Amino acid sequence: MKAGNNRISIPAILEVGKGNLSYIGALIEKSGFSNIVMFLGQGINDMFGERIRQSFKFQSTKIVKTIESDNIDINSIVKTAFTIPAEADVIVGIGGGKALDVAKYCCFLKKLPFISVPTSASNDGYSSSSCSLIIEGKRTSVNAVIPYGIVVDIDVIKEAPEKYIFSGIGDLVSKITAIYDWEFEEKNGKGKVDDFAVMIAKKSVNSFVRTEFKSIREDFFIKELVDSLTMSGIAVEIAQTSAPASGSEHLISHALDKILDVPKLHGLQVGVATYLMAKVQEHRFERVTKVFNSTGFFEHVKTHGLKASDLESAIDLAPSIKPNRYTYIHMDEYRQKAKQIIREDEILKSILVY
């Protein structure tokens, strides 16, 4: 990215704190919006609907339509987008990743600003401009819009099932191997690193992995996780490529998505692949190991029954996911090294099914 050539979009609203869901109406009105279309994930209305509606009780901003949808099929989203009232001036998505992706892509189609209100911190998707949709039966990553605003209620995030917190931890720590892959590409003349994006991405993960905590449900720990995932999403926007947040570990996870009948949570797959690739890269694997041990990530992964044979198959498939990239996993010698590590590494032996 040459200086002066790109205008970087960053969120104008960034509210991370306790109880924010009860103030969502005031936070949106403060930004001058009048007519809202609200996208809610499945179950969100039952859990939080009344609290959300009450937050608009004394605001001039009003909800003109509420849509409940987790259907990420692109054809369904296109139909939904054309049901959005003409007077709508902002779309607010509240829920997990699928609901936010639906809302985000509708914003892209209708050229409306998007306010992201995640109810879990399972990955950095809530802060990025990309979304994962089903196109012709296959899960595909597509560009949409970066959020105009991000509102996070720490109380909601920490009450989500622990698998989502562990998924967020796995996705965030993956920046360690992703950045190293990007720098590897540049060293081999296959890509160009954006230094500022790298700085932001490194700051996001380094701040998190040095956080002291007693429980992964502590307010401070959750806030660090959310802040760092948000910074990661912004690094992607700065770079205009997913490279600062997604490398060989993500390609392995995407390959698992294709191999498994029922894929595991994105961040759980990515976290396992991050540990593996950190060993392959011989880069900061001690730090990765320490974080995954101290948070309980490894212990949690044991409960998901991920097979070593599926991980090996994913390694072979991974380069074809993004053939234009040149990460460690694109080189045969490192794919063979990764398979050898799967067969010999004591931690992987303890968390995978052989």
PDB file of C-alpha atoms in Angstrom, residues 13 25 38 53 67 71 75 98 101 116 118 120 124 133 140 156 161 188 228 241 249 257 281 302 327 331 344:
ATOM      1  CA  ILE A  13     -18.072   3.655  16.965  1.00  0.00           C
ATOM      2  CA  GLY A  25     -30.228   2.582  21.372  1.00  0.00           C
ATOM      3  CA  MET A  38     -32.077  -5.035  13.140  1.00  0.00           C
ATOM      4  CA  ARG A  53     -36.102  -2.945  22.593  1.00  0.00           C
ATOM      5  CA  ILE A  67     -35.029  -9.837  10.682  1.00  0.00           C
ATOM      6  CA  ASN A  71     -28.944 -18.421   6.722  1.00  0.00           C
ATOM      7  CA  ASN A  75     -29.147 -16.422  -2.698  1.00  0.00           C
ATOM      8  CA  LYS A  98     -23.485 -16.164  10.806  1.00  0.00           C
ATOM      9  CA  ASP A 101     -22.228 -12.097   8.081  1.00  0.00           C
ATOM     10  CA  SER A 116     -21.604  -5.085  14.553  1.00  0.00           C
ATOM     11  CA  PRO A 118     -21.267  -9.777  18.556  1.00  0.00           C
ATOM     12  CA  SER A 120     -19.551 -14.204  21.278  1.00  0.00           C
ATOM     13  CA  ASP A 124     -12.190 -11.679  14.512  1.00  0.00           C
ATOM     14  CA  LEU A 133     -21.059 -17.303   2.865  1.00  0.00           C
ATOM     15  CA  THR A 140     -16.579 -19.110   0.582  1.00  0.00           C
ATOM     16  CA  VAL A 156     -22.830 -11.073  27.210  1.00  0.00           C
ATOM     17  CA  PRO A 161     -20.512 -21.132  26.142  1.00  0.00           C
ATOM     18  CA  ASN A 188      10.775 -15.316  -1.131  1.00  0.00           C
ATOM     19  CA  SER A 228      -7.200  -7.712  20.326  1.00  0.00           C
ATOM     20  CA  THR A 241      -5.576  -8.505   2.389  1.00  0.00           C
ATOM     21  CA  GLU A 249      -2.974 -22.303   9.889  1.00  0.00           C
ATOM     22  CA  ASP A 257     -14.049 -27.477   6.615  1.00  0.00           C
ATOM     23  CA  GLN A 281       8.146 -22.581  11.430  1.00  0.00           C
ATOM     24  CA  LYS A 302      -9.499 -32.973  23.650  1.00  0.00           C
ATOM     25  CA  THR A 327       3.083 -19.809   2.966  1.00  0.00           C
ATOM     26  CA  MET A 331       6.097 -26.068   0.284  1.00  0.00           C
ATOM     27  CA  GLU A 344       5.573 -37.549  17.031  1.00  0.00           C
TER      28      GLU A 344
END
